[in-house]
Structures are given as C-alpha cells and as structure tokens.
Short mmCIF file of N, CA and C and ligand atoms in Angstrom, two decimals:
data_model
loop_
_atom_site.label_atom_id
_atom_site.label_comp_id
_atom_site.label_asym_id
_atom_site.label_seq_id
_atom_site.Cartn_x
_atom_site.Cartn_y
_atom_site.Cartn_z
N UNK Y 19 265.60 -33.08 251.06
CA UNK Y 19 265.88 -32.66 252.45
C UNK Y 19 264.86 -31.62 252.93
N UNK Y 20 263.54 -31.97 253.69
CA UNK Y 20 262.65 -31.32 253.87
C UNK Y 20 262.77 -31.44 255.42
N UNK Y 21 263.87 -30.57 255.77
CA UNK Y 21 263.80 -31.19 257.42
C UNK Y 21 262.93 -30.02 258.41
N UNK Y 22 262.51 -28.87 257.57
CA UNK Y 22 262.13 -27.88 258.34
C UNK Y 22 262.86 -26.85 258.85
N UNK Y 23 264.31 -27.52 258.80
CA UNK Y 23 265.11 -26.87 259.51
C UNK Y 23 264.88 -26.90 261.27
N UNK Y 24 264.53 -27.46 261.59
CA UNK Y 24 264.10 -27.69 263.24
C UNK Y 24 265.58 -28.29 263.87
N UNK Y 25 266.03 -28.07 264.86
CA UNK Y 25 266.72 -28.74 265.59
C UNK Y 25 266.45 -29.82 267.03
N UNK Y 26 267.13 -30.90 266.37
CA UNK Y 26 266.61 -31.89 267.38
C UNK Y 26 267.73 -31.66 268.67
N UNK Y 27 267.21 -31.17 269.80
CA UNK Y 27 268.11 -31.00 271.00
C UNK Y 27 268.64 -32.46 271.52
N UNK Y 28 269.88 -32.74 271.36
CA UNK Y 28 270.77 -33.93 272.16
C UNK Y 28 270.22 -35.23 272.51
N UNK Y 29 269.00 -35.33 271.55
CA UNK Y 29 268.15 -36.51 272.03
C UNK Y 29 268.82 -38.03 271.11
N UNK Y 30 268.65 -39.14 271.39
CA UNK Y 30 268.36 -40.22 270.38
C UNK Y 30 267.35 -40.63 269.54
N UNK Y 31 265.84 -39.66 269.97
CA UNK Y 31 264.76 -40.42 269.77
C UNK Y 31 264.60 -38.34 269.53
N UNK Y 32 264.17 -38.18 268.55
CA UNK Y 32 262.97 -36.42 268.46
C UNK Y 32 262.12 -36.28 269.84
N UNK Y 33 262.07 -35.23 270.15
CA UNK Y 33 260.82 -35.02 271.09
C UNK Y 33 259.81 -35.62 270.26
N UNK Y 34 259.44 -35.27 268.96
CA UNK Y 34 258.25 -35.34 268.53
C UNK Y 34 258.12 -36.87 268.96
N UNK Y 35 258.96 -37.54 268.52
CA UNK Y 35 258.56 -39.34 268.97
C UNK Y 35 258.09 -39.55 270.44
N UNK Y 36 259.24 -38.85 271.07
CA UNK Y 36 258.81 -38.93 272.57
C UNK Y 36 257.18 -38.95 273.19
N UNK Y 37 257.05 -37.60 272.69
CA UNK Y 37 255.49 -36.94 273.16
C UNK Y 37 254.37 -37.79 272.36
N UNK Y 38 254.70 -38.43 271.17
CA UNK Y 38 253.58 -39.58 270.60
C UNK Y 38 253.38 -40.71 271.38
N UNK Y 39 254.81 -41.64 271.38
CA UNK Y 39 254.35 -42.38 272.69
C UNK Y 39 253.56 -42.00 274.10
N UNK Y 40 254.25 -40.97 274.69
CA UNK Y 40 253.39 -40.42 275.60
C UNK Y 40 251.74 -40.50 275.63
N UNK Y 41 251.61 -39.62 274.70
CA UNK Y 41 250.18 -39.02 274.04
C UNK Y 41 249.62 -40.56 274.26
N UNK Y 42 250.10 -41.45 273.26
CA UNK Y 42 249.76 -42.80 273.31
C UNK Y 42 249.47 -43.85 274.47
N UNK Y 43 250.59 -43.46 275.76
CA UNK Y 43 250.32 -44.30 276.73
C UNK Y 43 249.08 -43.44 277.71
N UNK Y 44 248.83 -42.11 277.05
CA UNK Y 44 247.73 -41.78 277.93
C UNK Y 44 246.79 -41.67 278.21
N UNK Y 45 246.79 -42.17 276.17
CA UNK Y 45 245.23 -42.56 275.57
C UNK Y 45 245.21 -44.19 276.30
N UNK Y 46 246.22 -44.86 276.59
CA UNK Y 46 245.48 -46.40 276.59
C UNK Y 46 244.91 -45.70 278.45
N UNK Y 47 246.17 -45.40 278.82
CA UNK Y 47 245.77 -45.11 280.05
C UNK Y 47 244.23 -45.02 280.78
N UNK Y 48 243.81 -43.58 279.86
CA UNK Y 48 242.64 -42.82 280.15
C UNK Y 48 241.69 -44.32 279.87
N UNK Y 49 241.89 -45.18 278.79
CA UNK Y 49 240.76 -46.16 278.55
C UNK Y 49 240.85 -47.15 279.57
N UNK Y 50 242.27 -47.48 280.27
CA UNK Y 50 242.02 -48.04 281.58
C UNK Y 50 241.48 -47.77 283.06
N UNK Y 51 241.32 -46.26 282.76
CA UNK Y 51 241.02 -45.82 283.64
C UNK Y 51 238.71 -45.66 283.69
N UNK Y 52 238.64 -46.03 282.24
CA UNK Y 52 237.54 -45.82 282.24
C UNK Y 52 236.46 -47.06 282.43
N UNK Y 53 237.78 -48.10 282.02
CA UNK Y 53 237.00 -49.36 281.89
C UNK Y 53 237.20 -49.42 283.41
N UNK Y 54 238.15 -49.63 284.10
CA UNK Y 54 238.12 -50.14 285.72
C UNK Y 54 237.14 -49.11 286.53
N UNK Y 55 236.73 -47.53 286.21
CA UNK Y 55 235.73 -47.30 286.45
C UNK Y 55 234.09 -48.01 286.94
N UNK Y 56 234.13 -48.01 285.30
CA UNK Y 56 232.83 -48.79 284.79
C UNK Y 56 232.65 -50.61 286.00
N UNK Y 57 234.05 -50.70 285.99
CA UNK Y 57 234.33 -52.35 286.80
C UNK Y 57 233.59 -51.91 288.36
N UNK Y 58 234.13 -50.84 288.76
CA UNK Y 58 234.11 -50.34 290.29
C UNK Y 58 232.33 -50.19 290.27
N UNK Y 59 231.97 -49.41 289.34
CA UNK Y 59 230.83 -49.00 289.58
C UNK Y 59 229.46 -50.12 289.59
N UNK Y 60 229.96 -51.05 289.05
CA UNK Y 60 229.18 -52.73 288.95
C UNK Y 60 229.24 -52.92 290.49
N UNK Y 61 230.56 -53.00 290.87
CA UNK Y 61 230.72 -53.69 292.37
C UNK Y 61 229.87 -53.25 293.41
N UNK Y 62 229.89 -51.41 293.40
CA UNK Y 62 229.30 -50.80 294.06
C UNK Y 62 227.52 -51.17 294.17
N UNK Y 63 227.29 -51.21 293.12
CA UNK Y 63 226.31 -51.44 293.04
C UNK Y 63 225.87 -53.16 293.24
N UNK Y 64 226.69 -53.99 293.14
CA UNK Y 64 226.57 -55.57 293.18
C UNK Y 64 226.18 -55.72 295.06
N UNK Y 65 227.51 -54.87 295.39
CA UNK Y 65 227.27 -54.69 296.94
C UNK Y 65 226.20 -54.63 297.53
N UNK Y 66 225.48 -53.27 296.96
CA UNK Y 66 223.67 -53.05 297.81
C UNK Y 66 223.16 -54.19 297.45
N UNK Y 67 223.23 -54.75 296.38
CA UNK Y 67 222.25 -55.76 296.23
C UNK Y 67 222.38 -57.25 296.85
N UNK Y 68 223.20 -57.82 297.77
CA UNK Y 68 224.27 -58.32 298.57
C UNK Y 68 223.74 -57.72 299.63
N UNK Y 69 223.80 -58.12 300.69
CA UNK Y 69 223.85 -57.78 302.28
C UNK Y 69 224.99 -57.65 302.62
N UNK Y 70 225.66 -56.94 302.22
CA UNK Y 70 227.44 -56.49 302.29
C UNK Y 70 227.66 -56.32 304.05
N UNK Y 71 226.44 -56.09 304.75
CA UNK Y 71 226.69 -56.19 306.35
C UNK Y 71 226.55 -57.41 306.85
N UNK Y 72 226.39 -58.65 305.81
CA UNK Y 72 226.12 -59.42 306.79
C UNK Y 72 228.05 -60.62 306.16
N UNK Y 73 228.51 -60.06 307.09
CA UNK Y 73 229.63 -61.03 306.91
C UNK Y 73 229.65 -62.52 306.47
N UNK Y 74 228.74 -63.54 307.13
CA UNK Y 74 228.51 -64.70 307.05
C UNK Y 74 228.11 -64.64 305.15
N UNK Y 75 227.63 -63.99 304.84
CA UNK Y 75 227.49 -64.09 303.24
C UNK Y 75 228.34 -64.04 302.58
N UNK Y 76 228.68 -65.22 301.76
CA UNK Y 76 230.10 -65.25 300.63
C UNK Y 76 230.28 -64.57 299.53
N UNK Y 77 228.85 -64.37 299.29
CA UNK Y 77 229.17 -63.76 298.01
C UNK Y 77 229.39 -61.85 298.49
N UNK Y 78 228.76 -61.34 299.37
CA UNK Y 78 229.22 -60.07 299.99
C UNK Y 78 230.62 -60.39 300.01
N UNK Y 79 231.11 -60.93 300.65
CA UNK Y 79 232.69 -61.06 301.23
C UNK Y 79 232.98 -60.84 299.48
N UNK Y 80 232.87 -61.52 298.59
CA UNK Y 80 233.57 -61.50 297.04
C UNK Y 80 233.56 -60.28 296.76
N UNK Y 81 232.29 -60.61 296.52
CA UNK Y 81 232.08 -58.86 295.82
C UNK Y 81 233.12 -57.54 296.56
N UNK Y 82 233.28 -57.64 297.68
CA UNK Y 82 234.05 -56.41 298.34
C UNK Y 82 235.54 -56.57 298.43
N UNK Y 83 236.29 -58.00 298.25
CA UNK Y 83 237.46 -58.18 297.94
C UNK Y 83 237.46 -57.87 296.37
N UNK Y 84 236.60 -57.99 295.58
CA UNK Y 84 236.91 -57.33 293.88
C UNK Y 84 236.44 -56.12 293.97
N UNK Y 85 236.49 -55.38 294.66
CA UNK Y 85 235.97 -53.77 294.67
C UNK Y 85 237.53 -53.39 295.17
N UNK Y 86 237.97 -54.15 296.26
CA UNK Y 86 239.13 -53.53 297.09
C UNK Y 86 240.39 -53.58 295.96
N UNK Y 87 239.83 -54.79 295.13
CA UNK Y 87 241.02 -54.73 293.56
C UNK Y 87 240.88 -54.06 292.86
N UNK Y 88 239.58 -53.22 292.57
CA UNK Y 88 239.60 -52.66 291.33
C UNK Y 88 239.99 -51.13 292.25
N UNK Y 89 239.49 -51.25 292.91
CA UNK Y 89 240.18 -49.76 293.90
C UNK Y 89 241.26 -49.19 293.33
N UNK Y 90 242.02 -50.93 294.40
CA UNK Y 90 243.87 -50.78 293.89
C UNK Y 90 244.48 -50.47 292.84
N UNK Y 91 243.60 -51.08 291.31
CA UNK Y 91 244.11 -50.71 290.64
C UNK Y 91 243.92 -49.41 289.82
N UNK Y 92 242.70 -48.96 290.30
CA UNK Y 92 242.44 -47.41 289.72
C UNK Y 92 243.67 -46.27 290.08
N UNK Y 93 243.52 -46.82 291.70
CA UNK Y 93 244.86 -45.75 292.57
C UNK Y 93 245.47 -45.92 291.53
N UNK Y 94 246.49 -47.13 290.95
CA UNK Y 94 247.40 -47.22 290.59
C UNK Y 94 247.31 -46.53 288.84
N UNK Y 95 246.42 -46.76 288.56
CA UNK Y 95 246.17 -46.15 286.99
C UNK Y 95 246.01 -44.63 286.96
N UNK Y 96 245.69 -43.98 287.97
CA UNK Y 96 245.71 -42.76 288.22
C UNK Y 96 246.79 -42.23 288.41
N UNK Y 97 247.70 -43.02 289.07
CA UNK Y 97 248.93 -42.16 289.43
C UNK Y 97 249.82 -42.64 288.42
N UNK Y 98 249.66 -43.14 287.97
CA UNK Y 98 250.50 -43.62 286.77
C UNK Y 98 250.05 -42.46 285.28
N UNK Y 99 248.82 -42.80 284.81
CA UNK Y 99 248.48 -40.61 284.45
C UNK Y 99 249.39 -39.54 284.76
N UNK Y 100 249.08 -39.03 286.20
CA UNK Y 100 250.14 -38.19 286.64
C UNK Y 100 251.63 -38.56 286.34
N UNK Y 101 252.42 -39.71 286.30
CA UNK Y 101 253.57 -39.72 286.05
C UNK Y 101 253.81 -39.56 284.57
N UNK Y 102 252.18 -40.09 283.45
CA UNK Y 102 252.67 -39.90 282.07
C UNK Y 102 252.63 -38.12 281.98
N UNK Y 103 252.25 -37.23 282.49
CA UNK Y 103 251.52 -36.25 282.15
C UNK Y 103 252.86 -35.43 282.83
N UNK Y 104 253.29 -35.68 283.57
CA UNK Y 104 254.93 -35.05 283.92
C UNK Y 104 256.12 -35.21 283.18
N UNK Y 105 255.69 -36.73 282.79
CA UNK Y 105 257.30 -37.32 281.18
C UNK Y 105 256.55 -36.07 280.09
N UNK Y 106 255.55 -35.62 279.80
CA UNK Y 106 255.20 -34.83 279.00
C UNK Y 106 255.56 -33.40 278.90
N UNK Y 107 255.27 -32.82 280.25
CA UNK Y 107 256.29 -31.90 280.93
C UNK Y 107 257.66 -31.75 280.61
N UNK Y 108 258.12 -33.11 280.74
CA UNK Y 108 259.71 -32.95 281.22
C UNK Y 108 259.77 -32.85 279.60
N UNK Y 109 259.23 -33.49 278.63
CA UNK Y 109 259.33 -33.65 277.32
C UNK Y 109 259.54 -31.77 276.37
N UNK Y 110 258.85 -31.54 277.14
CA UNK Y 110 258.55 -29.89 276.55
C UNK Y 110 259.52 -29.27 276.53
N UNK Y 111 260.35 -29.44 278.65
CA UNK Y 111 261.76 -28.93 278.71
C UNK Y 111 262.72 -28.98 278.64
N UNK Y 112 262.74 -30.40 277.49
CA UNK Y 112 264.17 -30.39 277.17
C UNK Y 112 264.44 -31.75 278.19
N UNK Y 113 264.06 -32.26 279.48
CA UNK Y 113 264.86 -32.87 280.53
C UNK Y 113 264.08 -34.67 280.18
N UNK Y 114 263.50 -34.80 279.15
CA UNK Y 114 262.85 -36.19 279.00
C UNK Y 114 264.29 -37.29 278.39
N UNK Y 115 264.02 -38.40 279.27
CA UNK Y 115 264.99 -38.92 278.61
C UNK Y 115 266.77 -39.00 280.00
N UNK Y 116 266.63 -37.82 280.39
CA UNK Y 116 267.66 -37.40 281.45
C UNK Y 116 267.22 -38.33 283.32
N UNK Y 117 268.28 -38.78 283.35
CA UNK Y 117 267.91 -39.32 284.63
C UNK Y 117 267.84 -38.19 285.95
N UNK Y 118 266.57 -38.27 287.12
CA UNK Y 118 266.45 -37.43 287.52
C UNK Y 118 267.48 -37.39 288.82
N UNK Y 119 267.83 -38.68 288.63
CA UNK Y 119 269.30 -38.54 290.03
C UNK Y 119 270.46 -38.14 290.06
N UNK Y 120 270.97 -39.10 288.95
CA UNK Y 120 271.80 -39.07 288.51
C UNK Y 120 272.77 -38.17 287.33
N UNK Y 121 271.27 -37.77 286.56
CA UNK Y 121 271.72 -36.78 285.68
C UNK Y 121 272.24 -37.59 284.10
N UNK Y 122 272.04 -38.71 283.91
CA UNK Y 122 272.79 -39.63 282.93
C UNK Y 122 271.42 -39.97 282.13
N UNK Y 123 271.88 -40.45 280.85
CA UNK Y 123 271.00 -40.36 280.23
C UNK Y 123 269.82 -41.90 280.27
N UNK Y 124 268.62 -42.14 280.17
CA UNK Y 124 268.20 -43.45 280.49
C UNK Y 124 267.64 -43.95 279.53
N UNK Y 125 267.84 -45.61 279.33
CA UNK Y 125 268.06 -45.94 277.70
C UNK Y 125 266.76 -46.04 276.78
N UNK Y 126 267.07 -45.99 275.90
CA UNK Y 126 265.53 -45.79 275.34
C UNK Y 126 265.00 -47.34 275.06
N UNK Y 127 265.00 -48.30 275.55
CA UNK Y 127 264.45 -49.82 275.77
C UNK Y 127 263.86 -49.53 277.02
N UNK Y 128 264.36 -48.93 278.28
CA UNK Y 128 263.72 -48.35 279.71
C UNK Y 128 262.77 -47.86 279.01
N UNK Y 129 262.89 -46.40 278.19
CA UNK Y 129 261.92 -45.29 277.76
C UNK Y 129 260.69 -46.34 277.11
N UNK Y 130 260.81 -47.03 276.05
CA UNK Y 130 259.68 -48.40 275.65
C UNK Y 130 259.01 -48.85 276.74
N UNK Y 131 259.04 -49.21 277.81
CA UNK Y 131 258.74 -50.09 278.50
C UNK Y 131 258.21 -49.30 279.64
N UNK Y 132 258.59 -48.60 280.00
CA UNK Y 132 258.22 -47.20 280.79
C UNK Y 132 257.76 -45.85 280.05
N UNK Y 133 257.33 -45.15 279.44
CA UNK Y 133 257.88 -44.12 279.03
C UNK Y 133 257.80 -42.78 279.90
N UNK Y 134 257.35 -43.55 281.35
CA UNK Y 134 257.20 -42.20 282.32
C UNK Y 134 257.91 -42.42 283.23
N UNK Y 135 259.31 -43.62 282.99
CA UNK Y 135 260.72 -43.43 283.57
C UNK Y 135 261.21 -41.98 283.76
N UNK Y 136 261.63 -41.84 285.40
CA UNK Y 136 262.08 -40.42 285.56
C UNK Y 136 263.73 -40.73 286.24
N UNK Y 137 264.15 -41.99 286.06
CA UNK Y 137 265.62 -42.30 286.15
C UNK Y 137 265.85 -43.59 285.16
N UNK Y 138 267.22 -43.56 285.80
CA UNK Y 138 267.89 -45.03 285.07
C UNK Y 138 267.67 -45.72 285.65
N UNK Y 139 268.02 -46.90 285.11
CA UNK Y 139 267.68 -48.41 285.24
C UNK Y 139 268.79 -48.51 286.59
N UNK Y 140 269.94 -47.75 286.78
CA UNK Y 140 270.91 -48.01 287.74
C UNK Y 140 270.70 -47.10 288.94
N UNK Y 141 269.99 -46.16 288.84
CA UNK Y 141 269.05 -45.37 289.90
C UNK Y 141 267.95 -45.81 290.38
N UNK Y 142 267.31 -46.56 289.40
CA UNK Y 142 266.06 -47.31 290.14
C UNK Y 142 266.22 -48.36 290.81
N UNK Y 143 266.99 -49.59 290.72
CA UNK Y 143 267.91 -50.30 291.13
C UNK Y 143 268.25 -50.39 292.67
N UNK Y 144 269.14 -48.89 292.89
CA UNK Y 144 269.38 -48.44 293.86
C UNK Y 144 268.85 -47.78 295.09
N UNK Y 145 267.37 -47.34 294.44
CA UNK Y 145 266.78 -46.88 295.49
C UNK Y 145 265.70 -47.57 295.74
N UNK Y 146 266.03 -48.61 295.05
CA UNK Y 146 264.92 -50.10 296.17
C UNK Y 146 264.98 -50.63 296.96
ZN1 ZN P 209 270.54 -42.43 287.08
#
C-alpha cells in the first residue's frame, strides 16, 4: 500500500488521470493546430501564385474555398485549446467532472469523448 497517502477528492477517475488526458488532448490539439497552419500557409501562398482577382479562374475560386476551410477549422481548433486549457483549470479546482448548469456530475464516457465537457449530456441537450 504505497498510496502516498494523497486524497482523491469525490472523483471517479483521480485528477491525476483527468489532467493526463487533458495534457494529452492538447498535445494532439497543438499538432492540429500546427499541421492546419502549415495547410493555411500553402493556400496563402498557392493564392499569389493564382490570379485570385480574377474570378473567371477555377483554380483561384479552389484554392480560396480550401483556405476558407482550413480557416474554419483552425477557428475551431483554437477554441477548442481554450476549452481544453479551462477543463485543466477546472481540474486544479476541484470542479472537473461537475456539470456547469446543473451542478450534477457528467459521466465519464461524455469526459472520453469530450474531455473539455463543461456540462452533462442532459444540459447540453437542452440548451440546443
Ligand atoms: Zn447538467
């Protein structure tokens, strides 16, 4: 029995597990964020080389509808960061795991699949 003596606060899962996944979804994160970078920065550059002003050109028109995607999805990989980097937060104070509406706890198959769920599955549900 080498437990440290540490107390695990009211959780199902240790913080320590918690904050690994985390850690984990922020490492893939950060690498999605670097590769769709790297994607954007092709386009940008595919563009000048393209007459991106001249509408009648198809391949301009392409090139700037896959820029407007990789955009979208950076926004979206970015703010998705910020939401892992707050479950990390909440992880520190005790409130990871706690639904933020409702106050109930949210299940840890949500927590898998999300792990920067900040309600339940019956709060999220509801405010769609
Ligand atoms: Zn809830």
């Amino acid at each position: 029995m080498t437990d440290g003596g540490q107390e695990e606060i009211g959780g199902a899962a240790p913080a320590r597990a918690q904050r690994q996944r985390l850690v984990q979804a922020l490492a893939e994160n950060a690498d999605q964020v670097t590769d769709l970078e790297q994607q954007h920065a092709r386009f940008v550059e595919a563009s000048k080389d393209s007459n991106a002003d001249d509408e009648h050109d198809p391949e301009g028109a392409t090139i700037a509808f896959e820029r407007e995607q990789v955009t979208a999805l950076l926004d979206r990989a970015r703010s998705s960061r910020a939401a892992i980097e707050q479950a990390l937060a909440r992880v520190d104070d005790g409130r990871y795991g706690t639904c933020e509406r409702c106050g109930g706890p949210i299940a840890p198959a949500r927590l898998e699949a999300r792990p920067e769920a900040t309600t339940c599955i019956a709060c999220a549900a509801a405010r769609r």
